Short mmCIF file of C-alpha atoms and ligand atoms in Angstrom, two decimals:
data_model
loop_
_atom_site.label_atom_id
_atom_site.label_comp_id
_atom_site.label_asym_id
_atom_site.label_seq_id
_atom_site.Cartn_x
_atom_site.Cartn_y
_atom_site.Cartn_z
CA MET A 1 20.70 1.50 -29.97
CA THR A 2 18.44 -1.02 -31.71
CA PRO A 3 14.76 -0.04 -31.51
CA GLY A 4 12.94 -2.44 -29.18
CA SER A 5 16.17 -3.53 -27.47
CA PRO A 6 16.27 -3.50 -23.65
CA GLU A 7 18.73 -0.59 -23.80
CA ALA A 8 16.45 1.48 -26.04
CA LEU A 9 13.36 0.67 -23.99
CA ARG A 10 15.17 1.51 -20.77
CA ALA A 11 16.40 4.83 -22.17
CA ALA A 12 12.83 5.67 -23.20
CA LEU A 13 11.57 4.79 -19.70
CA VAL A 14 14.19 7.09 -18.14
CA THR A 15 13.16 9.93 -20.47
CA ASN A 16 9.48 9.44 -19.62
CA LEU A 17 10.13 9.33 -15.88
CA VAL A 18 12.29 12.46 -16.04
CA ASN A 19 9.73 14.31 -18.16
CA SER A 20 6.89 13.40 -15.80
CA GLY A 21 8.92 14.72 -12.86
CA ALA A 22 8.90 11.33 -11.07
CA LEU A 23 12.60 10.57 -11.48
CA SER A 24 14.88 12.86 -9.51
CA GLU A 25 18.38 13.66 -10.74
CA GLU A 26 20.13 11.54 -8.11
CA TRP A 27 18.45 8.34 -9.38
CA VAL A 28 18.76 8.84 -13.17
CA SER A 29 22.02 6.95 -13.63
CA SER A 30 20.78 3.99 -11.54
CA VAL A 31 17.51 3.62 -13.48
CA ALA A 32 19.49 3.99 -16.72
CA ALA A 33 21.95 1.29 -15.64
CA VAL A 34 19.88 -1.45 -13.94
CA PRO A 35 18.41 -3.96 -16.44
CA ARG A 36 14.86 -4.24 -15.10
CA HIS A 37 14.00 -7.12 -17.43
CA GLU A 38 16.63 -9.32 -15.80
CA PHE A 39 14.58 -9.26 -12.59
CA LEU A 40 11.37 -10.51 -14.16
CA PRO A 41 10.36 -14.17 -14.51
CA GLU A 42 9.33 -15.99 -17.69
CA THR A 43 5.62 -15.35 -17.04
CA ILE A 44 4.39 -11.97 -15.88
CA TRP A 45 0.99 -10.32 -15.44
CA ALA A 46 0.91 -6.66 -16.38
CA ASP A 47 -1.69 -4.26 -15.07
CA GLU A 48 -3.01 -2.94 -18.37
CA ASN A 49 -6.37 -1.23 -18.85
CA GLY A 50 -7.56 -2.14 -15.37
CA GLY A 51 -6.87 -5.90 -15.61
CA ASP A 52 -3.90 -8.20 -15.21
CA THR A 53 -2.96 -9.67 -18.58
CA GLU A 54 -0.59 -12.64 -18.73
CA CYS A 55 2.48 -12.55 -20.90
CA SER A 56 5.06 -15.27 -21.40
CA ARG A 57 8.55 -14.35 -22.55
CA SER A 58 9.03 -17.44 -24.73
CA GLU A 59 5.69 -16.96 -26.52
CA SER A 60 5.70 -13.16 -26.87
CA PRO A 61 9.30 -11.97 -26.43
CA ASP A 62 8.77 -8.49 -27.89
CA ARG A 63 5.64 -7.79 -25.87
CA TRP A 64 7.27 -9.19 -22.72
CA MET A 65 10.28 -6.90 -23.19
CA LYS A 66 8.06 -3.87 -23.80
CA LEU A 67 6.14 -4.61 -20.61
CA ALA A 68 9.40 -4.95 -18.68
CA TYR A 69 10.02 -1.27 -19.42
CA ALA A 70 6.43 0.00 -19.43
CA ASP A 71 5.32 2.21 -16.58
CA VAL A 72 2.98 -0.42 -15.15
CA PRO A 73 3.06 -2.69 -12.10
CA ILE A 74 3.91 -6.29 -12.98
CA VAL A 75 2.61 -9.17 -10.90
CA THR A 76 5.13 -11.98 -10.49
CA GLN A 77 3.40 -14.20 -7.89
CA TRP A 78 -0.18 -15.03 -6.89
CA ASP A 79 -1.63 -16.42 -3.67
CA ASP A 80 1.71 -16.67 -1.86
CA GLY A 81 2.92 -19.04 -4.57
CA ALA A 82 -0.08 -21.40 -4.55
CA GLU A 83 -1.32 -19.93 -7.86
CA ALA A 84 -4.47 -22.08 -7.68
CA ASP A 85 -7.05 -19.56 -8.80
CA ARG A 86 -4.92 -16.42 -8.93
CA SER A 87 -7.21 -14.56 -6.58
CA MET A 88 -4.65 -12.35 -4.85
CA PRO A 89 -1.42 -10.90 -6.27
CA THR A 90 1.29 -11.39 -3.64
CA SER A 91 4.55 -10.30 -5.28
CA SER A 92 5.34 -7.86 -8.03
CA ALA A 93 7.73 -5.43 -9.61
CA SER A 94 6.10 -2.16 -8.61
CA MET A 95 5.18 0.51 -11.14
CA PRO A 96 8.39 2.36 -12.13
CA THR A 97 6.87 5.77 -11.36
CA MET A 98 6.11 4.65 -7.82
CA VAL A 99 9.53 3.00 -7.40
CA VAL A 100 11.44 6.14 -8.32
CA GLU A 101 9.12 8.53 -6.47
CA MET A 102 9.58 6.52 -3.28
CA LEU A 103 13.35 6.44 -3.78
CA GLY A 104 13.18 10.22 -4.20
CA ASP A 105 11.20 10.45 -0.95
CA LEU A 106 13.93 8.47 0.78
CA GLY A 107 16.51 11.23 0.28
CA THR A 108 19.62 9.07 0.15
CA ALA A 109 23.24 10.17 0.16
CA PRO A 110 26.38 8.17 -0.66
CA GLY A 111 27.44 6.09 2.33
CA HIS A 112 23.92 5.69 3.69
CA ARG A 113 23.09 2.26 5.04
CA VAL A 114 19.64 1.21 3.85
CA LEU A 115 17.22 -1.55 4.73
CA GLU A 116 14.53 -2.51 2.25
CA ILE A 117 11.45 -4.49 3.32
CA GLY A 118 9.85 -6.56 0.53
CA THR A 119 12.60 -7.64 -1.85
CA GLY A 120 10.16 -8.97 -4.46
CA THR A 121 12.00 -9.24 -7.77
CA GLY A 122 15.12 -7.55 -6.36
CA TYR A 123 14.88 -4.64 -8.83
CA ASN A 124 14.60 -1.94 -6.15
CA ALA A 125 17.47 -3.51 -4.19
CA ALA A 126 19.54 -3.36 -7.38
CA LEU A 127 18.78 0.36 -7.78
CA LEU A 128 19.78 0.95 -4.15
CA SER A 129 22.95 -1.11 -4.64
CA HIS A 130 23.87 0.81 -7.76
CA ARG A 131 23.58 4.17 -6.01
CA LEU A 132 24.78 3.35 -2.50
CA ASP A 133 27.07 0.33 -2.97
CA ALA A 134 25.72 -3.13 -2.32
CA GLU A 135 27.57 -3.44 0.98
CA ASN A 136 25.30 -0.70 2.38
CA VAL A 137 22.09 -2.43 1.34
CA SER A 138 20.10 -5.16 3.10
CA THR A 139 16.74 -6.38 1.89
CA VAL A 140 14.23 -8.69 3.59
CA GLU A 141 11.66 -10.86 1.82
CA VAL A 142 9.17 -13.14 3.58
CA ASP A 143 8.67 -15.68 0.78
CA ALA A 144 11.46 -18.26 0.44
CA LYS A 145 11.00 -18.85 -3.29
CA VAL A 146 10.77 -15.14 -4.08
CA THR A 147 13.90 -14.56 -1.96
CA ALA A 148 15.85 -17.22 -3.85
CA GLN A 149 14.80 -15.82 -7.25
CA ALA A 150 15.74 -12.27 -6.24
CA ARG A 151 19.09 -13.41 -4.91
CA THR A 152 19.86 -15.17 -8.18
CA ALA A 153 18.72 -12.22 -10.32
CA LEU A 154 20.73 -9.76 -8.25
CA ARG A 155 23.90 -11.83 -8.43
CA SER A 156 23.63 -12.43 -12.15
CA ALA A 157 23.07 -8.70 -12.77
CA GLY A 158 26.19 -8.02 -10.72
CA TYR A 159 24.69 -6.72 -7.45
CA THR A 160 25.44 -8.27 -4.08
CA PRO A 161 23.30 -6.67 -1.36
CA GLU A 162 22.49 -8.76 1.69
CA VAL A 163 19.27 -10.65 0.90
CA VAL A 164 17.49 -12.04 3.95
CA CYS A 165 14.48 -14.35 4.05
CA GLY A 166 12.32 -13.34 6.99
CA ASP A 167 9.46 -11.25 8.31
CA GLY A 168 10.36 -7.64 7.58
CA SER A 169 8.06 -6.36 10.30
CA PHE A 170 10.94 -7.16 12.66
CA GLY A 171 13.31 -5.20 10.44
CA TRP A 172 16.77 -6.71 10.30
CA GLY A 173 18.63 -6.08 13.55
CA ALA A 174 21.91 -7.65 12.44
CA ARG A 175 22.97 -4.57 10.43
CA ALA A 176 21.13 -1.85 12.34
CA PRO A 177 21.17 1.06 12.79
CA TYR A 178 20.16 2.25 9.33
CA ASP A 179 20.13 5.72 7.83
CA ARG A 180 17.09 4.79 5.76
CA ILE A 181 14.40 2.12 5.80
CA ILE A 182 12.19 1.74 2.74
CA SER A 183 9.27 -0.63 2.61
CA THR A 184 7.80 -1.70 -0.72
CA VAL A 185 5.00 -3.58 0.98
CA SER A 186 2.09 -1.86 2.68
CA LEU A 187 0.97 -2.03 6.29
CA ARG A 188 -1.48 -0.48 8.69
CA ASP A 189 0.90 0.03 11.60
CA ILE A 190 4.56 0.99 11.35
CA PRO A 191 6.43 -1.69 13.34
CA PRO A 192 8.30 -0.48 16.47
CA ALA A 193 11.37 -2.45 15.32
CA TRP A 194 11.80 -0.06 12.38
CA LEU A 195 11.97 2.91 14.74
CA ALA A 196 14.49 1.15 16.97
CA GLN A 197 16.66 0.20 13.97
CA THR A 198 16.82 3.69 12.41
CA LYS A 199 19.41 6.27 13.47
CA PRO A 200 18.15 9.55 14.97
CA GLY A 201 17.56 11.85 12.02
CA GLY A 202 17.09 8.82 9.77
CA VAL A 203 14.11 8.36 7.47
CA ILE A 204 11.50 5.63 7.04
CA VAL A 205 9.46 5.56 3.81
CA SER A 206 6.57 3.14 3.62
CA PRO A 207 3.14 2.71 2.08
CA VAL A 208 0.36 2.70 4.67
CA SER A 209 -3.02 1.10 3.95
CA PRO A 210 -5.61 1.88 6.59
CA LEU A 211 -8.35 -0.65 7.14
CA PHE A 212 -11.23 1.45 5.82
CA GLY A 213 -9.49 2.08 2.50
CA GLY A 214 -7.28 4.46 0.63
CA GLY A 215 -3.53 4.26 0.99
CA ALA A 216 -0.53 6.55 0.84
CA VAL A 217 3.22 6.66 1.26
CA VAL A 218 4.46 8.13 4.54
CA ARG A 219 7.89 9.71 5.07
CA LEU A 220 8.84 9.58 8.73
CA THR A 221 11.89 11.20 10.32
CA VAL A 222 13.11 9.45 13.43
CA GLY A 223 13.76 11.69 16.44
CA ASP A 224 16.33 11.44 19.23
CA ASP A 225 13.68 9.94 21.51
CA GLY A 226 13.00 6.95 19.23
CA THR A 227 9.67 8.27 17.98
CA ALA A 228 9.09 9.22 14.35
CA SER A 229 6.87 11.69 12.57
CA GLY A 230 6.27 12.98 9.07
CA PRO A 231 3.86 13.65 6.24
CA PHE A 232 2.25 11.42 3.67
CA THR A 233 3.75 12.17 0.29
CA ARG A 234 1.52 10.52 -2.31
CA SER A 235 -1.31 8.10 -2.84
CA ALA A 236 -0.27 4.45 -3.20
CA ALA A 237 -1.84 1.01 -3.54
CA PHE A 238 0.60 -1.71 -2.48
CA MET A 239 0.32 -5.35 -1.49
CA MET A 240 -0.16 -5.83 2.24
CA LEU A 241 2.53 -7.16 4.53
CA ARG A 242 1.60 -10.84 5.00
CA GLN A 243 1.30 -10.49 8.75
CA GLN A 244 -1.01 -7.45 8.54
CA ARG A 245 -3.56 -8.80 6.07
CA TYR A 246 -6.82 -8.31 7.89
CA GLN A 247 -8.70 -11.48 8.84
CA ALA A 248 -12.20 -10.16 9.36
CA ALA A 249 -14.55 -11.93 11.74
CA SER A 250 -17.55 -13.54 10.04
CA VAL A 251 -20.80 -11.60 9.77
CA ASP A 252 -22.37 -14.21 12.09
CA ASP A 253 -20.05 -13.05 14.86
CA TYR A 254 -21.61 -9.59 14.59
CA LEU A 255 -25.16 -10.63 13.78
CA PRO A 256 -25.91 -14.17 15.02
CA GLY A 257 -29.50 -14.20 13.71
CA ASP A 258 -31.08 -12.84 10.58
CA TRP A 259 -30.68 -9.25 9.45
CA PRO A 260 -31.91 -6.76 10.71
CA GLY A 261 -31.75 -8.40 14.17
CA GLY A 262 -32.46 -5.85 16.87
CA SER A 263 -30.87 -3.01 14.93
CA GLY A 264 -32.26 0.51 14.94
CA GLN A 265 -33.56 1.98 11.70
CA SER A 266 -32.87 5.48 10.40
CA TRP A 267 -32.44 7.27 7.08
CA THR A 268 -29.62 9.22 5.53
CA GLU A 269 -29.39 11.50 2.52
CA PHE A 270 -25.71 10.62 2.21
CA ASP A 271 -25.08 7.95 -0.41
CA PRO A 272 -22.22 5.68 0.80
CA GLU A 273 -21.19 5.14 -2.83
CA ILE A 274 -19.78 8.68 -2.71
CA ILE A 275 -17.08 7.33 -0.41
CA GLY A 276 -16.77 4.07 -2.33
CA GLY A 277 -15.73 5.94 -5.46
CA ASP A 278 -13.27 8.26 -3.76
CA TRP A 279 -9.92 6.81 -2.66
CA LEU A 280 -8.90 10.01 -0.86
CA ALA A 281 -12.23 10.23 1.00
CA GLN A 282 -11.73 6.64 2.15
CA PHE A 283 -8.24 7.47 3.34
CA ALA A 284 -9.39 10.55 5.29
CA THR A 285 -12.28 8.59 6.82
CA ALA A 286 -9.91 5.76 7.69
CA LEU A 287 -7.53 8.03 9.58
CA ALA A 288 -10.39 9.12 11.83
CA LEU A 289 -11.78 5.58 12.20
CA PRO A 290 -8.79 3.22 12.18
CA ASP A 291 -10.77 0.31 13.62
CA VAL A 292 -13.71 0.43 11.18
CA TYR A 293 -13.97 -1.40 7.87
CA TYR A 294 -16.61 -2.00 5.24
CA ARG A 295 -17.74 -4.56 2.71
CA ARG A 296 -20.22 -3.89 -0.06
CA HIS A 297 -22.57 -6.33 -1.73
CA GLU A 298 -24.52 -5.71 -4.92
CA PHE A 299 -28.19 -6.47 -4.58
CA GLY A 300 -29.30 -5.90 -8.17
CA ASP A 301 -30.19 -2.97 -10.42
CA GLY A 302 -26.96 -1.24 -9.44
CA GLY A 303 -27.82 -1.08 -5.75
CA TRP A 304 -25.25 -1.77 -3.06
CA THR A 305 -25.57 -2.69 0.59
CA TRP A 306 -22.76 -1.28 2.64
CA TRP A 307 -21.85 -3.29 5.73
CA LEU A 308 -19.76 -1.51 8.35
CA PHE A 309 -17.96 -3.34 11.16
CA ASP A 310 -15.59 -2.52 14.02
CA THR A 311 -12.54 -4.69 14.68
CA ALA A 312 -13.57 -5.24 18.31
CA VAL A 313 -16.69 -7.04 16.97
CA THR A 314 -19.08 -4.92 19.03
CA SER A 315 -21.10 -3.10 16.36
CA TRP A 316 -22.29 -3.24 12.78
CA ALA A 317 -24.33 -1.12 10.40
CA THR A 318 -25.83 -1.44 6.95
CA VAL A 319 -26.75 1.25 4.45
CA ASP A 320 -28.58 0.52 1.21
CA SER A 321 -27.44 2.64 -1.70
CA VAL A 322 -30.22 2.58 -4.27
CA PRO A 323 -29.57 4.42 -7.56
CA GLY A 324 -31.93 7.34 -8.11
CA GLU A 325 -33.08 7.51 -4.48
CA SER A 326 -32.55 10.61 -2.38
CA ARG A 327 -32.51 8.90 1.01
CA PHE A 328 -31.13 5.58 2.05
CA GLU A 329 -32.11 3.12 4.77
CA VAL A 330 -29.62 2.73 7.62
CA ARG A 331 -29.55 -0.07 10.23
CA GLN A 332 -27.18 0.20 13.19
CA SER A 333 -26.54 -2.22 16.00
CA GLY A 334 -24.23 -2.29 19.01
CA PRO A 335 -22.76 0.36 21.29
CA ARG A 336 -21.32 2.30 18.35
CA ARG A 337 -23.32 3.93 15.57
CA LEU A 338 -20.86 3.09 12.84
CA TRP A 339 -22.67 4.74 9.96
CA ASP A 340 -23.08 7.95 11.97
CA GLU A 341 -19.35 7.83 12.69
CA VAL A 342 -18.47 7.37 9.02
CA GLU A 343 -20.75 10.19 7.96
CA ALA A 344 -19.25 12.46 10.63
CA ALA A 345 -15.69 11.60 9.60
CA TYR A 346 -16.47 12.27 5.93
CA ASN A 347 -18.21 15.56 6.77
CA GLN A 348 -15.25 16.61 8.89
CA TRP A 349 -12.99 16.00 5.88
CA THR A 350 -15.18 18.10 3.56
CA ALA A 351 -15.55 20.83 6.20
CA THR A 352 -11.76 21.18 6.35
CA GLY A 353 -11.56 21.66 2.57
CA ARG A 354 -10.99 18.04 1.50
CA PRO A 355 -7.30 17.98 2.39
CA GLY A 356 -5.08 15.90 0.14
CA TYR A 357 -2.61 13.22 1.26
CA GLU A 358 0.25 15.69 1.70
CA ARG A 359 -1.62 17.58 4.42
CA TYR A 360 -1.90 14.46 6.54
CA GLY A 361 0.87 12.87 8.53
CA LEU A 362 1.68 10.22 11.12
CA THR A 363 3.46 10.22 14.44
CA VAL A 364 4.70 6.81 15.51
CA THR A 365 5.92 5.80 18.96
CA PRO A 366 6.76 2.34 20.28
CA ALA A 367 3.26 2.37 21.80
CA GLY A 368 1.34 3.09 18.58
CA GLN A 369 0.63 5.70 15.93
CA THR A 370 -1.55 8.77 15.56
CA ALA A 371 -2.60 10.61 12.43
CA TRP A 372 -2.54 14.38 12.12
CA LEU A 373 -3.60 17.16 9.78
CA ASP A 374 -1.11 19.89 8.78
CA LYS A 375 1.02 19.64 11.93
CA PRO A 376 1.82 16.89 14.41
CA ASP A 377 -0.01 18.53 17.31
CA ASN A 378 -3.23 18.75 15.31
CA VAL A 379 -4.09 15.12 16.00
CA ILE A 380 -7.12 13.63 14.28
CA PRO A 381 -9.25 12.39 17.14
CA GLU A 382 -9.93 8.68 16.89
CA HIS A 383 -13.24 7.34 17.99
CA ARG A 384 -12.73 5.52 21.26
CA PRO A 385 -15.91 3.82 22.41
C1 SAM B 401 5.39 -5.06 -4.17
S1 SAM B 401 6.41 -6.42 -3.83
C2 SAM B 401 8.00 -5.68 -3.69
C3 SAM B 401 8.57 -5.11 -4.95
C4 SAM B 401 10.08 -5.13 -4.96
N1 SAM B 401 10.68 -4.18 -4.05
C5 SAM B 401 10.67 -5.03 -6.33
O1 SAM B 401 11.54 -4.18 -6.56
O2 SAM B 401 10.32 -5.83 -7.17
C6 SAM B 401 6.07 -6.75 -2.13
C7 SAM B 401 6.88 -7.91 -1.57
O3 SAM B 401 6.77 -7.87 -0.15
C8 SAM B 401 6.83 -9.20 0.31
N2 SAM B 401 6.35 -9.30 1.70
C9 SAM B 401 5.09 -9.46 2.18
N3 SAM B 401 5.10 -9.52 3.52
C10 SAM B 401 6.39 -9.39 3.90
C11 SAM B 401 7.05 -9.39 5.16
N4 SAM B 401 6.38 -9.54 6.29
N5 SAM B 401 8.39 -9.24 5.17
C12 SAM B 401 9.10 -9.10 4.02
N6 SAM B 401 8.54 -9.10 2.80
C13 SAM B 401 7.20 -9.24 2.74
C14 SAM B 401 5.98 -9.96 -0.71
O4 SAM B 401 6.25 -11.34 -0.66
C15 SAM B 401 6.39 -9.28 -1.99
O5 SAM B 401 7.44 -9.97 -2.61
#
């Protein structure tokens, strides 16, 4: 094998993924066989050292090829294709570690019929097709241009799964029921259609991104009654399903006049930045407060104002985090005391020993979803005003 060739780089990636424990035995031959670089466009943006750096294949062929087989996420589209100011990545080839860990979570067996949501480059659909036969694989992508590119890449690499352009939150009824559904795009709420389209005993693997922050992959097993339940398996930061991107109301809708309006003042010794710097703490807080979100604004000298809002637009709160201070000013307005709720949710998490993702789980019914700790009947109470 020539050093630097796609084959050599791919073999090195397989070795790394096996050594790290991410790549399970059942997926080794697929990752070794599928040419990942054939699914990437001429210009890519690789997540290196905390920023997205652009790389063009024609200008930097060696670097481009190395990135194609590096264990990093690669952005392939911005702003739903508008690419005006590249403010939001909207399609990508996910980080190989995450791709293979999620495929491991899926627990596939030969003959399984699988639906993928979020075709993106088509790389994951190619892996599924390699292992399960393309005739057992359907994949749904919302973006027409991304769909067309994936279809072309799949065909030219020799894979022929069914590639559908549509909104994956409705699943794909035409080939249901499935043994497995895997989503490579994140959402807050697991769509009822996915439950209805999965066989009893079947598995749904999907990233979940609660509104307050944090994010993790959930592995749900569908029961005979059409509900599904299962644990989170690992932390994950994925792009949001287009239809579930949160459109927050404007601050004026919460606070029509000038701050602090008629809000009540109090003080806390709890610095909100503790939560801001802790992805798991955000996730745990989010499970207890699924309808609360925050924004933070720097006000100079390293200080941050935290704004908390509820989705029903009834209440807001602010907390000023000032470096070096031991207590922080809180303002709360509306029927809910949102900062008190956040503090209580965080304290509950620490009081239970700061459980990790794997101790949490979800139960999903056609009517909605509930989060639990350790076992499905230990439901995390949601705040209901
Ligand atoms: C992280 S990328 C998927 C990576 C892909 N599986 C791969 O192997 O390259 C997420 C994709 O989900 C797509 N997406 C967003 N909302 C969607 C929806 N409602 N239905 C289907 N796909 C959606 C995005 O356009 C994007 O291409």
